[in-house]
C-alpha positions as a Markdown table, in Angstrom:
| # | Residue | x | y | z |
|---|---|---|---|---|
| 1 | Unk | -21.8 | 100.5 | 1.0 |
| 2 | Unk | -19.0 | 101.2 | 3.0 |
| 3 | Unk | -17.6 | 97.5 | 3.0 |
| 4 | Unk | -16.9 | 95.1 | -0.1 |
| 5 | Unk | -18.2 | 92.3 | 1.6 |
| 6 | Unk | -20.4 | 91.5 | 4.5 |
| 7 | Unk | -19.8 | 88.4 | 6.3 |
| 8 | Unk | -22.7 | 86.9 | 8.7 |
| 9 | Unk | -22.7 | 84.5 | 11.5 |
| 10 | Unk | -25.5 | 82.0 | 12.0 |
| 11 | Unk | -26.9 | 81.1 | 14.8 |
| 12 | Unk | -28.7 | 84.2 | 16.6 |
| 13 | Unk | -28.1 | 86.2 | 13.7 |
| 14 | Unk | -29.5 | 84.9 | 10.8 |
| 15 | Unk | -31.7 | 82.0 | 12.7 |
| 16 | Unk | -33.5 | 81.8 | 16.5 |
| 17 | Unk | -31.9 | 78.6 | 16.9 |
| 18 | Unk | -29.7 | 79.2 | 20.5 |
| 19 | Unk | -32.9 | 78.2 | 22.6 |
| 20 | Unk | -33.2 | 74.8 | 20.4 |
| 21 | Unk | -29.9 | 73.5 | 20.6 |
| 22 | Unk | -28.9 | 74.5 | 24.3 |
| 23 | Unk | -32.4 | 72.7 | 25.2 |
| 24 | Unk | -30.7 | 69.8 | 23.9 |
| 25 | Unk | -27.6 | 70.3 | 25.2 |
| 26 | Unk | -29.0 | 71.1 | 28.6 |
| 27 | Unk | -30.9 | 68.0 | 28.4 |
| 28 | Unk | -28.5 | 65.8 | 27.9 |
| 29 | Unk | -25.8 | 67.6 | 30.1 |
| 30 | Unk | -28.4 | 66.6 | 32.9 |
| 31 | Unk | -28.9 | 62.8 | 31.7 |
| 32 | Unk | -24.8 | 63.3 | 32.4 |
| 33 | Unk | -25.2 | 64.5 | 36.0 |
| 34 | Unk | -24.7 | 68.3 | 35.4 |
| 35 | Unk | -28.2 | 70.1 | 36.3 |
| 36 | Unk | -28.2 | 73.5 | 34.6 |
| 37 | Unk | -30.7 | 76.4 | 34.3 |
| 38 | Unk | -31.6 | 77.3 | 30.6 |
| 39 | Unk | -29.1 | 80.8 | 31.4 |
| 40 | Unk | -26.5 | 78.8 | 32.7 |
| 41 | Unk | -26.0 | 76.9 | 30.3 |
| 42 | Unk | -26.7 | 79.8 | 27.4 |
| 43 | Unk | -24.1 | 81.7 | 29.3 |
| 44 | Unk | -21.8 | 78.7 | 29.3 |
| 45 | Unk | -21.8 | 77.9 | 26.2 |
| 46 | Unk | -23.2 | 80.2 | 23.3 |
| 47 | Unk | -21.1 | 80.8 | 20.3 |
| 48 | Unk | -19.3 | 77.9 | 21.5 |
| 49 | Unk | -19.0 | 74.6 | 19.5 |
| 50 | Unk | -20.0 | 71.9 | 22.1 |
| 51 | Unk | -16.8 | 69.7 | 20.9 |
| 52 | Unk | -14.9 | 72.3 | 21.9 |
| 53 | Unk | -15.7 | 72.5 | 25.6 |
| 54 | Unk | -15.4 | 68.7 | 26.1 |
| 55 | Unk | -12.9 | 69.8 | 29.4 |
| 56 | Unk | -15.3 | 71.9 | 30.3 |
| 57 | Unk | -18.0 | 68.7 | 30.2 |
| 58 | Unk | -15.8 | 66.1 | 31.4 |
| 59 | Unk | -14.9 | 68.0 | 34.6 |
| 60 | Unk | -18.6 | 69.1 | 35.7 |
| 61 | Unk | -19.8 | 65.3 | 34.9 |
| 62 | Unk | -16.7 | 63.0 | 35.5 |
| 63 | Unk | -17.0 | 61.5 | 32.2 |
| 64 | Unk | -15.2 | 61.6 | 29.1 |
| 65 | Unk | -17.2 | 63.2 | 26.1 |
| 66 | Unk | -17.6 | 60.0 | 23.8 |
| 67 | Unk | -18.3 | 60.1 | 19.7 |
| 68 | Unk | -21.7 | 58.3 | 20.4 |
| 69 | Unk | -22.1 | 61.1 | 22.9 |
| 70 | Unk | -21.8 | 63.7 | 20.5 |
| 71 | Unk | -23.5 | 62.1 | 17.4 |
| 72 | Unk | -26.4 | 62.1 | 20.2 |
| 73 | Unk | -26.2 | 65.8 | 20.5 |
| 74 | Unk | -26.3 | 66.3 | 17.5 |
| 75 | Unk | -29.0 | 64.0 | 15.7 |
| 76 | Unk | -31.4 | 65.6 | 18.9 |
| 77 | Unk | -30.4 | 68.8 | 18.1 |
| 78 | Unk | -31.1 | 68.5 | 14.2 |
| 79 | Unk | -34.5 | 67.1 | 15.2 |
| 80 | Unk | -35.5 | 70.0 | 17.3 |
| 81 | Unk | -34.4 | 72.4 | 14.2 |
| 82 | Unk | -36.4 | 70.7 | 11.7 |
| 83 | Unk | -38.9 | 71.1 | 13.6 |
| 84 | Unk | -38.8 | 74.3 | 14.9 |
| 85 | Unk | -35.9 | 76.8 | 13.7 |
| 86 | Unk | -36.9 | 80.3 | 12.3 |
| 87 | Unk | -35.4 | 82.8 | 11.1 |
| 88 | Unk | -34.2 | 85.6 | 13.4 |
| 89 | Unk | -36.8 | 88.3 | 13.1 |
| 90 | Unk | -35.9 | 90.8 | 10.3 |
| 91 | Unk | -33.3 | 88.6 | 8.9 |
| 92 | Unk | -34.1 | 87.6 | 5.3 |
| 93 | Unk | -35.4 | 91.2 | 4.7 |
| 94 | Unk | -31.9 | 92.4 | 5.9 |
| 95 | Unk | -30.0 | 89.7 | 4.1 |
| 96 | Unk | -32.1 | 90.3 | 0.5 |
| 97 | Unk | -31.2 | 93.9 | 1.0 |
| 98 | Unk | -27.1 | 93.7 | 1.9 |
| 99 | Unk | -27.1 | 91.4 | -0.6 |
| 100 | Unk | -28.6 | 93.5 | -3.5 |
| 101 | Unk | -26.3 | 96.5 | -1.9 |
| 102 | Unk | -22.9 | 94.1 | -2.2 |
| 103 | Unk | -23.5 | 92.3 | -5.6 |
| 104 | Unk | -23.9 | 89.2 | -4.2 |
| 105 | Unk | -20.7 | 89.5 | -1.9 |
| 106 | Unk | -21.7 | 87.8 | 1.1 |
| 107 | Unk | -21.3 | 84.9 | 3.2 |
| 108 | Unk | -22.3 | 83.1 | 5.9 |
| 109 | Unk | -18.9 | 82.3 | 8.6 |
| 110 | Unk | -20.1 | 79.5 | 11.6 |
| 111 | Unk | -18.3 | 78.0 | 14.0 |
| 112 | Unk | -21.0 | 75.6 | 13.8 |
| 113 | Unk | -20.6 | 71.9 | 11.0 |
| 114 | Unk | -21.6 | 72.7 | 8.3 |
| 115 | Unk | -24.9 | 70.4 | 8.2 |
| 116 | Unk | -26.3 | 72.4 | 10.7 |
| 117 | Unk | -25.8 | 75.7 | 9.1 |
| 118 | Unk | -26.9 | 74.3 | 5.7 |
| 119 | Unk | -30.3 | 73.1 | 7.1 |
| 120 | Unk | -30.8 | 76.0 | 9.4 |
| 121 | Unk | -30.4 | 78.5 | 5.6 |
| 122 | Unk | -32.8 | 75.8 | 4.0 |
| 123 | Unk | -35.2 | 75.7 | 6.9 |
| 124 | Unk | -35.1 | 79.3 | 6.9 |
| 125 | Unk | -35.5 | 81.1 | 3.2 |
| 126 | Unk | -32.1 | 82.1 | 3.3 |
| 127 | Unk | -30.0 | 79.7 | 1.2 |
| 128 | Unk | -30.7 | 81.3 | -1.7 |
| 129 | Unk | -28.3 | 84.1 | -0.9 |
| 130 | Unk | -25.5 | 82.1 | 0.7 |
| 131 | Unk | -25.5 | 79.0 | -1.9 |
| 132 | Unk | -21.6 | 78.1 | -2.5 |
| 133 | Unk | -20.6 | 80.5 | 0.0 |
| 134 | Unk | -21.1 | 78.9 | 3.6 |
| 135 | Unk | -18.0 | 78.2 | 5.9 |
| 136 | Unk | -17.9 | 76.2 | 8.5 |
| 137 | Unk | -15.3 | 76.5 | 11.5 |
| 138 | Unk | -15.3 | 72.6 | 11.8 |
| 139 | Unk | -13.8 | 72.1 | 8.6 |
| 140 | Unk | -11.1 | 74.6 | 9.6 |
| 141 | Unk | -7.8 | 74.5 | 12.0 |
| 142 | Unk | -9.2 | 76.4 | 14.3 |
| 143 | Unk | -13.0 | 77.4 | 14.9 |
| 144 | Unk | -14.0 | 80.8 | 16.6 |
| 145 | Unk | -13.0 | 83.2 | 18.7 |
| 146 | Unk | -9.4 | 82.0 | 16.2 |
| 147 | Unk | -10.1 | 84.4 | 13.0 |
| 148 | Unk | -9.8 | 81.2 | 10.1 |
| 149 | Unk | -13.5 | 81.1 | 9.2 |
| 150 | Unk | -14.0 | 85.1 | 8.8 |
| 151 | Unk | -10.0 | 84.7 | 6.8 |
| 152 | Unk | -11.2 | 82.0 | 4.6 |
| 153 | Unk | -14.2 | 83.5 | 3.7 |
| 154 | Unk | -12.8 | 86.9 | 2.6 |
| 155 | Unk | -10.4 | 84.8 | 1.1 |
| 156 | Unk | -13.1 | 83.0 | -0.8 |
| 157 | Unk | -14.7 | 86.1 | -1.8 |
| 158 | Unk | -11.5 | 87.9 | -2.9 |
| 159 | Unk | -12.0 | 90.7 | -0.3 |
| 160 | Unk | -9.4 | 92.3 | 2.0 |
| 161 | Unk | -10.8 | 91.2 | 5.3 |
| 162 | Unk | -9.9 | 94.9 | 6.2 |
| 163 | Unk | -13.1 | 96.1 | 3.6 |
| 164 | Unk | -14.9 | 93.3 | 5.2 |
| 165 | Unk | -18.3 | 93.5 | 7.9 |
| 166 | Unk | -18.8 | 90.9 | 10.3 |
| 167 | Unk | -22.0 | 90.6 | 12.1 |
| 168 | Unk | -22.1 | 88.6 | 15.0 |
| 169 | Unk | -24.0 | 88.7 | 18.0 |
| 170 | Unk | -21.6 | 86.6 | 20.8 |
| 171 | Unk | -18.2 | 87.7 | 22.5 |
| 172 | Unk | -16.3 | 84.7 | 20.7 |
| 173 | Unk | -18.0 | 85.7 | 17.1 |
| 174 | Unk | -17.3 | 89.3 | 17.1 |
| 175 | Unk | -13.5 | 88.3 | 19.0 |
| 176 | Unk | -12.9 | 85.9 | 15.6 |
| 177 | Unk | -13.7 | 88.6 | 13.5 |
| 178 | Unk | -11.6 | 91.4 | 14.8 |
| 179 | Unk | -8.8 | 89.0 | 14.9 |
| 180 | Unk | -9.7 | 88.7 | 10.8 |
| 181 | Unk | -9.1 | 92.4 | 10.5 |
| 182 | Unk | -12.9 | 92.9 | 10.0 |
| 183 | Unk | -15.2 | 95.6 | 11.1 |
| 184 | Unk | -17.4 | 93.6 | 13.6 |
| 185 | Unk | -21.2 | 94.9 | 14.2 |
| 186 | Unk | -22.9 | 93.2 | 17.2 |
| 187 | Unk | -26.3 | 92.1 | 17.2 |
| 188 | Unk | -27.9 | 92.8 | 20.6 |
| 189 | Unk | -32.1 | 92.1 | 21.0 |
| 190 | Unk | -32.9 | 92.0 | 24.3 |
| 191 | Unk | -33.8 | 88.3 | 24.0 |
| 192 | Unk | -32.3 | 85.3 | 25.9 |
| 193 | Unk | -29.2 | 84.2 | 23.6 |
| 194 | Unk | -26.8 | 86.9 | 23.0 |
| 195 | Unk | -24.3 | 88.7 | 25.0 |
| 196 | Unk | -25.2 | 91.7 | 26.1 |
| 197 | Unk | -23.9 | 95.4 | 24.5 |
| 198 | Unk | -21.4 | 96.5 | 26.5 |
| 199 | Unk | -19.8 | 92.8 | 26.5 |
| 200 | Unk | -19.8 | 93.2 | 22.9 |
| 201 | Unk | -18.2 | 96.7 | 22.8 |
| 202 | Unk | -15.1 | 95.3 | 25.0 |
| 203 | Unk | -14.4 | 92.3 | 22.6 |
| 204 | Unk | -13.9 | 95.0 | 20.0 |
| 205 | Unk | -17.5 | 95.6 | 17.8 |
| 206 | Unk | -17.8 | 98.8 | 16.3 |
| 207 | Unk | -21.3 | 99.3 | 16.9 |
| 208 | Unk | -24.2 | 97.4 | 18.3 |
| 209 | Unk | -27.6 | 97.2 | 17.2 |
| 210 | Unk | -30.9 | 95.5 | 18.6 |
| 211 | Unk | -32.9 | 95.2 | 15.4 |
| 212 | Unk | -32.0 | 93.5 | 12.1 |
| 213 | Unk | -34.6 | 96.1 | 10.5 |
| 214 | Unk | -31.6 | 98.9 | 11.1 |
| 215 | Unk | -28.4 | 96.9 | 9.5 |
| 216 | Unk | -28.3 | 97.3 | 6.0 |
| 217 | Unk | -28.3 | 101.3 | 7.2 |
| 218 | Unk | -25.8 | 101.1 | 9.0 |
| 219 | Unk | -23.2 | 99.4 | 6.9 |
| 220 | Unk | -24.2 | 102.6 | 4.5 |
């Protein structure tokens, strides 16, 4: 391997779950007054935690974004990924692989709270390789595109977050994790979800690549 650790993001790169949760979120942005197309509002806000963008919210809809509003969010959103959330296609192969390749040095860096992530891996087959080493940007000063989540979990591992891969497949992921000092790899299918190659390439990835089959090569 060229890296001492790889470092992964979750949603979109480890698990489909972007259509889920902006489904909800464009729901409910709707009950609020703001009528959005299922790009809009994946172009609005993913990689984004939804607390974050409460401005954002609060000016499109006139209203303040509440506590109860968000526990909403997110109790509808959890329900959609029990129910539905798989694994990105490729994903635990990849994973098993890299994690064979870096002796176990890996982790999984959200800007998402940590119950999602956590029942997302679960849901998924892919907690087995990430158990004790899941970071959450929530539980953090500051969530992505701010480096702290890709820092404290190079930190945790006891890597140089210069020897350290990041995959990530949004423009605030792979911004966090050249701000860590990390090599960033974007992930790029052609699906609905993710930002697009060349969007990636300016906010600094090293390469791009469009099929989770291909990763564990690359960081070779």
């Amino acid at each position: 391997m060229k890296f001492d650790a790889v470092l992964f993001d979750c949603d979109g790169v480890l698990v489909d779950s972007e259509p889920i949760t902006n489904g909800v979120l464009r729901d409910m942005l709707e009950e609020l007054g703001w009528k959005l197309s299922s790009a809009e509002c994946m172009r609005i806000f993913v990689g984004k935690a939804v607390s974050d963008e409460a401005a954002t919210i609060a000016a499109h809809t006139g209203k303040p974004l509440t506590k109860a509003w968000l526990d909403e969010f997110r109790a509808r959103r959890n329900e959609g990924l029990v129910e539905s959330v798989l694994a990105v296609h490729g994903a635990v192969e990849a994973v098993s692989r890299i994690h064979t390749l870096c002796q176990g040095r890996i982790a999984c860096a959200s800007g998402a709270d940590r119950f999602k992530v956590e029942l997302q891996l679960k849901k998924c087959g892919l907690m087995p390789f990430f158990e004790g080493r899941v970071f959450s940007g929530h539980e953090l000063p500051r969530s992505k595109p701010f480096p702290d989540v890709y820092l404290a979990a190079a930190a945790a591992l006891g890597v140089d977050p210069k020897r350290c891969a990041v995959v990530e497949d949004t423009v605030t992921g792979a911004t966090a994790g050249v701000a860590a000092g990390c090599t960033v790899f974007g992930y790029s299918p052609s699906e609905m979800g993710h930002d697009a190659p060349n969007a990636l390439r300016a906010s600094g990835a090293t390469r791009v690549f469009t099929d989770m089959a291909d990763l564990a090569a690359l960081l070779s």
